[in-house]
Coordinates of C-alpha atoms in Angstrom, one line a residue:
X1 CA 8.1 1.6 -27.2
X2 CA 10.5 0.3 -24.6
X3 CA 13.5 1.4 -26.7
X4 CA 12.1 5.0 -26.9
X5 CA 11.6 5.1 -23.2
X6 CA 15.2 3.7 -22.5
X7 CA 16.6 6.6 -24.7
X8 CA 14.4 9.1 -22.9
X9 CA 15.6 7.9 -19.5
X10 CA 19.2 8.0 -20.7
X11 CA 18.7 11.6 -21.9
X12 CA 17.1 12.6 -18.6
X13 CA 20.1 11.1 -16.6
X14 CA 22.6 12.7 -19.0
X15 CA 21.0 16.1 -18.4
X16 CA 19.8 16.0 -14.8
X17 CA 21.9 13.3 -13.1
X18 CA 20.8 10.2 -11.3
X19 CA 17.2 10.3 -10.1
X20 CA 16.9 9.9 -6.3
X21 CA 13.4 8.6 -6.4
X22 CA 10.8 7.3 -8.9
X23 CA 7.1 6.4 -8.7
X24 CA 4.8 4.7 -11.2
X25 CA 1.2 5.5 -11.9
X26 CA -1.1 3.5 -14.1
X27 CA -4.6 4.7 -15.1
X28 CA -7.2 2.3 -16.5
X29 CA -6.8 1.9 -20.2
X30 CA -3.4 3.7 -20.4
X31 CA 0.3 2.7 -20.3
X32 CA 2.2 3.2 -17.1
X33 CA 3.7 6.6 -16.5
X34 CA 6.7 7.1 -14.2
X35 CA 7.8 10.3 -12.5
X36 CA 11.4 10.6 -11.7
X37 CA 12.8 13.1 -9.1
X38 CA 16.2 14.7 -9.5
X39 CA 17.9 16.9 -6.9
X40 CA 20.0 19.9 -8.0
X41 CA 21.1 21.9 -5.0
X42 CA 18.0 23.5 -3.6
X43 CA 15.9 22.8 -6.7
X44 CA 13.9 19.6 -7.1
X45 CA 13.1 18.5 -10.6
X46 CA 10.3 16.1 -11.5
X47 CA 10.3 14.5 -15.0
X48 CA 7.7 12.2 -16.5
X49 CA 8.8 9.0 -18.2
X50 CA 6.2 7.2 -20.4
X51 CA 4.3 10.0 -22.2
X52 CA 6.7 9.7 -25.2
X53 CA 6.2 6.0 -25.7
X54 CA 3.7 6.8 -28.4
X55 CA 3.2 9.9 -30.5
X56 CA 0.4 12.2 -29.5
X57 CA -2.4 11.9 -32.0
X58 CA -4.8 14.5 -33.5
X59 CA -8.1 13.9 -31.7
X60 CA -10.0 14.4 -35.0
X61 CA -8.0 11.7 -36.8
X62 CA -9.8 8.5 -37.6
X63 CA -6.7 6.4 -36.9
X64 CA -3.7 7.4 -34.8
X65 CA -0.4 7.0 -36.5
X66 CA 1.7 4.6 -34.4
X67 CA 5.0 6.2 -35.6
X68 CA 4.6 9.8 -36.7
X69 CA 3.5 12.6 -34.5
X70 CA 4.8 14.8 -31.6
X71 CA 6.3 13.1 -28.6
X72 CA 7.0 14.8 -25.3
X73 CA 7.8 14.4 -21.6
X74 CA 7.1 16.9 -18.9
X75 CA 9.6 18.6 -16.5
X76 CA 8.7 20.6 -13.4
X77 CA 11.3 22.4 -11.3
X78 CA 10.5 23.8 -7.8
X79 CA 12.6 25.0 -4.9
X80 CA 12.9 22.2 -2.3
X81 CA 12.1 22.3 1.4
X82 CA 9.4 25.0 1.2
X83 CA 6.3 22.8 0.5
X84 CA 5.3 19.2 0.3
X85 CA 5.9 19.1 -3.5
X86 CA 6.5 15.3 -3.4
X87 CA 2.7 15.0 -3.7
X88 CA 2.9 16.4 -7.3
X89 CA 3.7 12.9 -8.6
X90 CA 0.1 11.9 -9.3
X91 CA -1.0 15.3 -10.9
X92 CA 2.1 15.1 -13.1
X93 CA 1.2 11.5 -14.1
X94 CA -2.3 12.7 -14.9
X95 CA -1.0 15.4 -17.2
X96 CA 1.4 13.0 -18.9
X97 CA -1.5 10.5 -19.5
X98 CA -3.8 13.2 -20.9
X99 CA -2.8 12.6 -24.6
X100 CA -3.8 8.9 -24.2
X101 CA -6.9 9.6 -22.0
X102 CA -8.2 12.8 -23.6
X103 CA -6.6 12.8 -27.0
X104 CA -4.9 16.2 -26.5
X105 CA -1.6 17.2 -28.0
X106 CA 0.5 18.9 -25.4
X107 CA 2.5 21.7 -26.9
X108 CA 4.2 24.9 -25.8
X109 CA 1.8 27.7 -24.9
X110 CA -0.9 25.2 -23.8
X111 CA -2.5 25.3 -20.3
X112 CA -3.0 22.0 -18.5
X113 CA -5.3 22.0 -15.5
X114 CA -5.6 19.2 -12.9
X115 CA -8.6 20.8 -11.1
X116 CA -7.0 20.6 -7.7
X117 CA -3.8 22.0 -6.0
X118 CA -0.6 20.5 -7.6
X119 CA 0.5 19.6 -4.1
X120 CA -1.0 20.2 -0.6
X121 CA -1.5 23.9 0.0
X122 CA -0.2 24.8 -3.5
X123 CA -1.7 28.1 -4.9
X124 CA -1.6 26.4 -8.4
X125 CA -4.0 24.1 -10.1
X126 CA -2.7 24.4 -13.6
X127 CA 0.6 24.8 -15.5
X128 CA 1.7 26.6 -18.6
X129 CA 3.7 24.4 -21.0
X130 CA 6.9 26.2 -22.0
X131 CA 9.3 25.7 -25.0
X132 CA 11.6 22.7 -25.0
X133 CA 15.3 22.7 -25.7
X134 CA 16.6 24.4 -22.5
X135 CA 17.3 22.2 -19.5
X136 CA 16.9 18.9 -21.3
X137 CA 17.8 19.0 -25.0
X138 CA 15.3 17.4 -27.5
X139 CA 16.0 13.8 -28.2
X140 CA 16.2 12.9 -31.9
X141 CA 14.8 9.5 -32.9
X142 CA 15.2 7.5 -36.0
X143 CA 13.2 8.7 -39.0
X144 CA 10.3 8.9 -39.5
X145 CA 9.7 9.3 -35.8
X146 CA 9.5 12.9 -34.4
X147 CA 11.9 13.9 -31.7
X148 CA 11.0 13.7 -28.0
X149 CA 10.7 17.2 -26.6
X150 CA 11.1 17.8 -22.8
X151 CA 8.6 20.5 -22.0
X152 CA 9.0 22.6 -18.9
X153 CA 5.9 23.2 -16.8
X154 CA 5.4 26.6 -15.2
X155 CA 2.8 26.5 -12.4
X156 CA 0.0 29.1 -12.7
X157 CA -2.4 30.5 -10.1
X158 CA -6.1 30.5 -11.2
X159 CA -5.9 34.2 -11.8
X160 CA -2.8 33.8 -14.0
X161 CA -4.5 31.0 -15.9
X162 CA -7.6 33.2 -16.5
X163 CA -5.4 36.1 -17.6
X164 CA -3.5 33.9 -19.9
X165 CA -6.7 32.7 -21.6
X166 CA -7.4 36.3 -22.5
X167 CA -4.0 37.7 -23.3
X168 CA -2.0 34.6 -24.3
X169 CA 1.0 32.6 -23.1
X170 CA 3.6 35.0 -24.4
X171 CA 2.0 38.0 -22.6
X172 CA 1.9 36.0 -19.3
X173 CA 5.6 35.0 -19.6
X174 CA 6.5 38.6 -20.3
X175 CA 4.6 39.7 -17.3
X176 CA 6.5 37.1 -15.1
X177 CA 9.8 38.2 -16.5
X178 CA 9.1 42.0 -16.1
X179 CA 8.1 41.4 -12.4
X180 CA 11.1 39.1 -11.7
X181 CA 8.7 36.3 -10.7
X182 CA 10.5 33.2 -9.2
X183 CA 8.6 30.5 -11.1
X184 CA 10.3 27.8 -9.0
X185 CA 8.9 29.2 -5.7
X186 CA 6.2 26.6 -4.7
X187 CA 4.5 29.2 -2.5
X188 CA 4.6 32.3 -4.7
X189 CA 1.5 34.4 -5.2
X190 CA 0.0 35.5 -8.4
X191 CA 1.9 38.1 -10.4
X192 CA 0.2 41.5 -10.5
X193 CA -2.2 41.4 -13.5
X194 CA -3.6 45.0 -13.5

């Protein structure tokens, strides 16, 4: 486990630079999850470290495979200086712990909801999980372990989350793209959904 997390942190540093801050959160009955903060010009990136320590298990499986299964970490990018996004650390840690706590498999196209604003005054309570392989390349591990995928999180307003449930993740992403939505704007409103 520690070896996997050391490789994950090395990949994050290689892709995003040196973190300027880190915080650790531990929930009862789970392993510790850290959130690292990286500054890139006016963009602040938050990445989880700890979610990939063990593979995500199918909640219907009788026994969880300790080696095989999808592994991931979460990455959130927002414009700095516009909102108190530093308070997103705990919600991100909650999302990263959800495979251990709730037995969910976090994959592209999924919606994750924290039930409260992601940070004070945020118009978002949930995120859309996007495809990996962009900002931070997937990390191959020794067989038979699955690679670690670094999944971008795209904040969604409650209206967008409801629309996504009906029309799907791809349709919402196309709507954002067609309207030129700045998904890094921590104060943006909902994209028009008519």
